[in-house]
PDB file of C-alpha atoms in Angstrom:
ATOM      1  CA  UNK A  12     104.263  43.725  40.859  1.00 52.00           C
ATOM      2  CA  UNK A  13     101.891  44.771  43.735  1.00 55.00           C
ATOM      3  CA  UNK A  14     100.027  47.985  43.796  1.00 56.00           C
ATOM      4  CA  UNK A  15     101.076  50.444  46.175  1.00 59.00           C
ATOM      5  CA  UNK A  16      98.715  50.928  49.199  1.00 58.00           C
ATOM      6  CA  UNK A  17      98.950  53.147  52.036  1.00 56.00           C
ATOM      7  CA  UNK A  18     100.849  51.573  55.028  1.00 53.00           C
ATOM      8  CA  UNK A  19      98.101  50.916  57.858  1.00 54.00           C
ATOM      9  CA  UNK A  20      97.772  53.390  60.432  1.00 53.00           C
ATOM     10  CA  UNK A  21      99.969  52.364  63.421  1.00 51.00           C
ATOM     11  CA  UNK A  22      98.320  52.908  66.640  1.00 54.00           C
ATOM     12  CA  UNK A  23     100.648  53.750  69.523  1.00 50.00           C
ATOM     13  CA  UNK A  24      99.466  52.635  73.085  1.00 53.00           C
ATOM     14  CA  UNK A  25      98.976  55.450  75.668  1.00 51.00           C
ATOM     15  CA  UNK A  26     101.584  53.702  77.877  1.00 49.00           C
ATOM     16  CA  UNK A  27     104.202  54.540  75.255  1.00 49.00           C
ATOM     17  CA  UNK A  28     103.418  58.248  75.332  1.00 50.00           C
ATOM     18  CA  UNK A  29     103.466  58.009  79.260  1.00 47.00           C
ATOM     19  CA  UNK A  30     107.116  56.331  79.107  1.00 51.00           C
ATOM     20  CA  UNK A  31     108.401  59.103  76.588  1.00 50.00           C
ATOM     21  CA  UNK A  32     107.138  61.964  78.774  1.00 50.00           C
ATOM     22  CA  UNK A  33     108.597  60.307  81.965  1.00 49.00           C
ATOM     23  CA  UNK A  34     112.045  59.836  80.226  1.00 53.00           C
ATOM     24  CA  UNK A  35     112.009  63.076  78.762  1.00 49.00           C
ATOM     25  CA  UNK A  36     111.350  64.512  82.431  1.00 48.00           C
ATOM     26  CA  UNK A  37     114.009  62.590  83.763  1.00 50.00           C
ATOM     27  CA  UNK A  38     116.702  63.942  80.992  1.00 49.00           C
ATOM     28  CA  UNK A  39     115.628  67.775  81.886  1.00 48.00           C
ATOM     29  CA  UNK A  40     115.944  67.172  85.523  1.00 54.00           C
ATOM     30  CA  UNK A  41     119.327  65.340  85.123  1.00 54.00           C
ATOM     31  CA  UNK A  42     120.360  68.567  82.705  1.00 51.00           C
ATOM     32  CA  UNK A  43     119.123  71.121  85.520  1.00 52.00           C
ATOM     33  CA  UNK A  44     120.960  69.406  88.407  1.00 56.00           C
ATOM     34  CA  UNK A  45     124.095  68.847  86.473  1.00 54.00           C
ATOM     35  CA  UNK A  46     125.185  72.424  86.906  1.00 54.00           C
ATOM     36  CA  UNK A  47     124.620  72.729  90.719  1.00 52.00           C
ATOM     37  CA  UNK A  48     127.305  72.071  93.173  1.00 52.00           C
ATOM     38  CA  UNK A  49     127.334  68.961  94.825  1.00 51.00           C
ATOM     39  CA  UNK A  50     129.738  70.117  97.822  1.00 51.00           C
ATOM     40  CA  UNK A  51     128.468  68.810 101.267  1.00 50.00           C
ATOM     41  CA  UNK A  52     126.294  71.069 103.366  1.00 47.00           C
ATOM     42  CA  UNK A  53     128.934  71.756 106.028  1.00 48.00           C
ATOM     43  CA  UNK A  54     131.133  73.370 103.503  1.00 47.00           C
ATOM     44  CA  UNK A  55     128.555  75.494 101.618  1.00 45.00           C
ATOM     45  CA  UNK A  56     128.391  79.314 102.354  1.00 49.00           C
ATOM     46  CA  UNK A  57     126.308  80.158 105.451  1.00 52.00           C
ATOM     47  CA  UNK A  58     122.969  82.053 104.902  1.00 57.00           C
ATOM     48  CA  UNK A  59     123.420  85.882 104.377  1.00 78.00           C
ATOM     49  CA  UNK A  60     122.251  87.968 107.583  1.00 92.00           C
ATOM     50  CA  UNK A  61     119.502  90.496 106.751  1.00 94.00           C
ATOM     51  CA  UNK A  62     117.998  93.290 108.713  1.00 94.00           C
ATOM     52  CA  UNK A  63     114.637  95.085 108.104  1.00 95.00           C
ATOM     53  CA  UNK A  64     114.519  98.792 107.003  1.00 95.00           C
ATOM     54  CA  UNK A  65     111.581 100.947 108.346  1.00 95.00           C
ATOM     55  CA  UNK A  66     110.525 104.397 107.668  1.00 94.00           C
ATOM     56  CA  UNK A  67     108.320 107.122 106.542  1.00 95.00           C
ATOM     57  CA  UNK A  68     107.923 109.055 103.318  1.00 95.00           C
ATOM     58  CA  UNK A  69     106.917 112.479 103.617  1.00 95.00           C
ATOM     59  CA  UNK A  70     105.220 115.017 101.031  1.00 94.00           C
ATOM     60  CA  UNK A  71     105.379 118.361 102.435  1.00 88.00           C
ATOM     61  CA  UNK A  72     104.216 121.002 100.387  1.00 81.00           C
ATOM     62  CA  UNK A  73     100.594 121.578  99.636  1.00 75.00           C
ATOM     63  CA  UNK A  74     101.038 121.143  95.894  1.00 84.00           C
ATOM     64  CA  UNK A  75     102.724 117.720  95.971  1.00 91.00           C
ATOM     65  CA  UNK A  76      99.477 115.966  97.367  1.00 95.00           C
ATOM     66  CA  UNK A  77      95.793 115.823  97.842  1.00 94.00           C
ATOM     67  CA  UNK A  78      93.717 114.642 100.824  1.00 93.00           C
ATOM     68  CA  UNK A  79      90.852 112.449 100.676  1.00 91.00           C
ATOM     69  CA  UNK A  80      87.584 112.333 102.520  1.00 91.00           C
ATOM     70  CA  UNK A  81      88.916 109.776 104.983  1.00 91.00           C
ATOM     71  CA  UNK A  82      92.208 111.634 106.336  1.00 93.00           C
ATOM     72  CA  UNK A  83      94.490 109.907 103.911  1.00 95.00           C
ATOM     73  CA  UNK A  84      96.314 111.582 101.068  1.00 95.00           C
ATOM     74  CA  UNK A  85      98.200 110.652  97.755  1.00 95.00           C
ATOM     75  CA  UNK A  86     100.902 112.326  95.728  1.00 95.00           C
ATOM     76  CA  UNK A  87      99.949 114.646  92.710  1.00 94.00           C
ATOM     77  CA  UNK A  88     101.849 115.830  89.765  1.00 91.00           C
ATOM     78  CA  UNK A  89     105.726 114.774  89.927  1.00 89.00           C
ATOM     79  CA  UNK A  90     105.006 112.844  93.166  1.00 92.00           C
ATOM     80  CA  UNK A  91     101.740 111.084  91.626  1.00 93.00           C
ATOM     81  CA  UNK A  92     103.363 107.820  92.101  1.00 94.00           C
ATOM     82  CA  UNK A  93     103.723 108.271  95.947  1.00 95.00           C
ATOM     83  CA  UNK A  94     100.593 106.561  96.926  1.00 95.00           C
ATOM     84  CA  UNK A  95      99.381 103.508  99.161  1.00 96.00           C
ATOM     85  CA  UNK A  96     100.905 100.397  97.852  1.00 96.00           C
ATOM     86  CA  UNK A  97     103.670 102.072  95.832  1.00 96.00           C
ATOM     87  CA  UNK A  98     106.830  99.934  95.930  1.00 97.00           C
ATOM     88  CA  UNK A  99     109.720 100.662  98.034  1.00 96.00           C
ATOM     89  CA  UNK A 100     112.897  98.825  96.655  1.00 96.00           C
ATOM     90  CA  UNK A 101     116.324  98.474  98.299  1.00 96.00           C
ATOM     91  CA  UNK A 102     119.116  97.287  96.079  1.00 96.00           C
ATOM     92  CA  UNK A 103     122.585  96.293  96.628  1.00 92.00           C
ATOM     93  CA  UNK A 104     125.442  94.793  94.455  1.00 83.00           C
ATOM     94  CA  UNK A 105     123.852  91.516  93.735  1.00 84.00           C
ATOM     95  CA  UNK A 106     120.482  91.581  95.340  1.00 90.00           C
ATOM     96  CA  UNK A 107     117.210  93.389  96.364  1.00 90.00           C
ATOM     97  CA  UNK A 108     114.356  93.582  98.684  1.00 95.00           C
ATOM     98  CA  UNK A 109     111.187  95.114  98.697  1.00 96.00           C
ATOM     99  CA  UNK A 110     108.334  96.373 100.557  1.00 97.00           C
ATOM    100  CA  UNK A 111     105.298  98.852  99.979  1.00 97.00           C
ATOM    101  CA  UNK A 112     103.977 102.243 101.291  1.00 97.00           C
ATOM    102  CA  UNK A 113     101.162 101.904 103.585  1.00 97.00           C
ATOM    103  CA  UNK A 114      98.866 103.768 105.993  1.00 96.00           C
ATOM    104  CA  UNK A 115      98.784 107.372 104.025  1.00 96.00           C
ATOM    105  CA  UNK A 116      98.035 110.030 106.361  1.00 96.00           C
ATOM    106  CA  UNK A 117      97.072 113.763 105.757  1.00 94.00           C
ATOM    107  CA  UNK A 118      98.784 115.265 109.142  1.00 93.00           C
ATOM    108  CA  UNK A 119      97.776 118.482 110.659  1.00 91.00           C
ATOM    109  CA  UNK A 120     101.131 120.034 110.180  1.00 92.00           C
ATOM    110  CA  UNK A 121     100.212 120.152 106.668  1.00 92.00           C
ATOM    111  CA  UNK A 122     102.175 117.015 105.430  1.00 94.00           C
ATOM    112  CA  UNK A 123     101.444 113.638 103.804  1.00 95.00           C
ATOM    113  CA  UNK A 124     103.089 110.850 105.565  1.00 96.00           C
ATOM    114  CA  UNK A 125     103.581 107.004 104.265  1.00 97.00           C
ATOM    115  CA  UNK A 126     104.896 104.223 106.401  1.00 97.00           C
ATOM    116  CA  UNK A 127     107.097 101.476 104.724  1.00 96.00           C
ATOM    117  CA  UNK A 128     109.053  98.231 106.052  1.00 96.00           C
ATOM    118  CA  UNK A 129     111.524  96.278 104.132  1.00 96.00           C
ATOM    119  CA  UNK A 130     112.365  92.976 105.267  1.00 96.00           C
ATOM    120  CA  UNK A 131     115.306  90.930 104.222  1.00 95.00           C
ATOM    121  CA  UNK A 132     117.903  93.629 103.149  1.00 95.00           C
ATOM    122  CA  UNK A 133     121.099  91.769 103.179  1.00 95.00           C
ATOM    123  CA  UNK A 134     124.013  93.074 105.871  1.00 94.00           C
ATOM    124  CA  UNK A 135     127.707  94.195 105.328  1.00 92.00           C
ATOM    125  CA  UNK A 136     127.034  95.583 101.783  1.00 93.00           C
ATOM    126  CA  UNK A 137     129.137  98.491 100.508  1.00 91.00           C
ATOM    127  CA  UNK A 138     126.216 100.815  99.839  1.00 94.00           C
ATOM    128  CA  UNK A 139     122.305 100.682  99.371  1.00 96.00           C
ATOM    129  CA  UNK A 140     120.225 102.305  96.853  1.00 96.00           C
ATOM    130  CA  UNK A 141     116.425 102.902  98.230  1.00 95.00           C
ATOM    131  CA  UNK A 142     114.019 103.779  95.660  1.00 95.00           C
ATOM    132  CA  UNK A 143     110.508 104.764  96.456  1.00 95.00           C
ATOM    133  CA  UNK A 144     108.007 104.471  93.269  1.00 93.00           C
ATOM    134  CA  UNK A 145     109.508 105.787  90.365  1.00 85.00           C
ATOM    135  CA  UNK A 146     111.565 108.650  92.141  1.00 87.00           C
ATOM    136  CA  UNK A 147     115.375 108.937  91.751  1.00 88.00           C
ATOM    137  CA  UNK A 148     117.234 106.071  93.940  1.00 92.00           C
ATOM    138  CA  UNK A 149     119.058 107.425  97.080  1.00 93.00           C
ATOM    139  CA  UNK A 150     122.096 105.873  98.599  1.00 95.00           C
ATOM    140  CA  UNK A 151     122.560 105.098 102.058  1.00 94.00           C
ATOM    141  CA  UNK A 152     125.014 103.123 104.247  1.00 94.00           C
ATOM    142  CA  UNK A 153     124.092 100.276 106.685  1.00 94.00           C
ATOM    143  CA  UNK A 154     124.140 102.214 109.416  1.00 93.00           C
ATOM    144  CA  UNK A 155     121.669 104.988 108.327  1.00 92.00           C
ATOM    145  CA  UNK A 156     119.310 102.199 107.014  1.00 93.00           C
ATOM    146  CA  UNK A 157     119.311 100.639 110.504  1.00 90.00           C
ATOM    147  CA  UNK A 158     118.811 103.907 112.421  1.00 82.00           C
ATOM    148  CA  UNK A 159     115.227 104.097 114.492  1.00 74.00           C
ATOM    149  CA  UNK A 160     113.175 105.533 111.636  1.00 81.00           C
ATOM    150  CA  UNK A 161     114.445 106.652 108.313  1.00 83.00           C
ATOM    151  CA  UNK A 162     112.675 109.523 107.082  1.00 85.00           C
ATOM    152  CA  UNK A 163     112.547 110.452 103.387  1.00 85.00           C
ATOM    153  CA  UNK A 164     111.117 113.907 101.904  1.00 85.00           C
ATOM    154  CA  UNK A 165     109.919 113.206  98.400  1.00 84.00           C
ATOM    155  CA  UNK A 166     108.890 116.742  97.648  1.00 73.00           C
TER     156      UNK A 166
END
C-alpha cells in the first residue's frame, strides 16, 4: 500500500478561463435574445409619436416663496420642493416623460415663476398625469397639454 499524498496542484492555463468566460457570455446573450420578437422590421409597430409640453409654474402668495439677491426665488413651507431643478413628470398608462423647473424669477407682480419643458410625451393617450416636485399630480387631456403655454398655480 502506498502512502496517501496530496494530489499535485493542477495549474489551469489563462486561455481556459478566457474560453469559459466567452462561453458564459455567449450563453447569457442567447438567453436574453431568445425572448425578443424576430418579426421583420416591416411588420413591427411604428414608433409612437410624441410632443413637447411647455409651461410655467407660479407661486403667488408672499408666504409660499422667498426671493434671493439675484432676482430668483424658491418655494417655502409646503412648496419648499418648488425650486430650480425640481422634476416635472408626465405619466400615461404605460410610459412617462420628464423635465425640470428652470429659470426661477421673482416677478414685479409679487409672484414667483418657473419655466419647464417636457419632451417625448406620447400622443393619443386617454389621460395624462402631470406632477411637479412632490406636489399632487393633476390630470390633463392632450388638447390642454398642447395649448400654447400651460400655466400651473402651485400655492
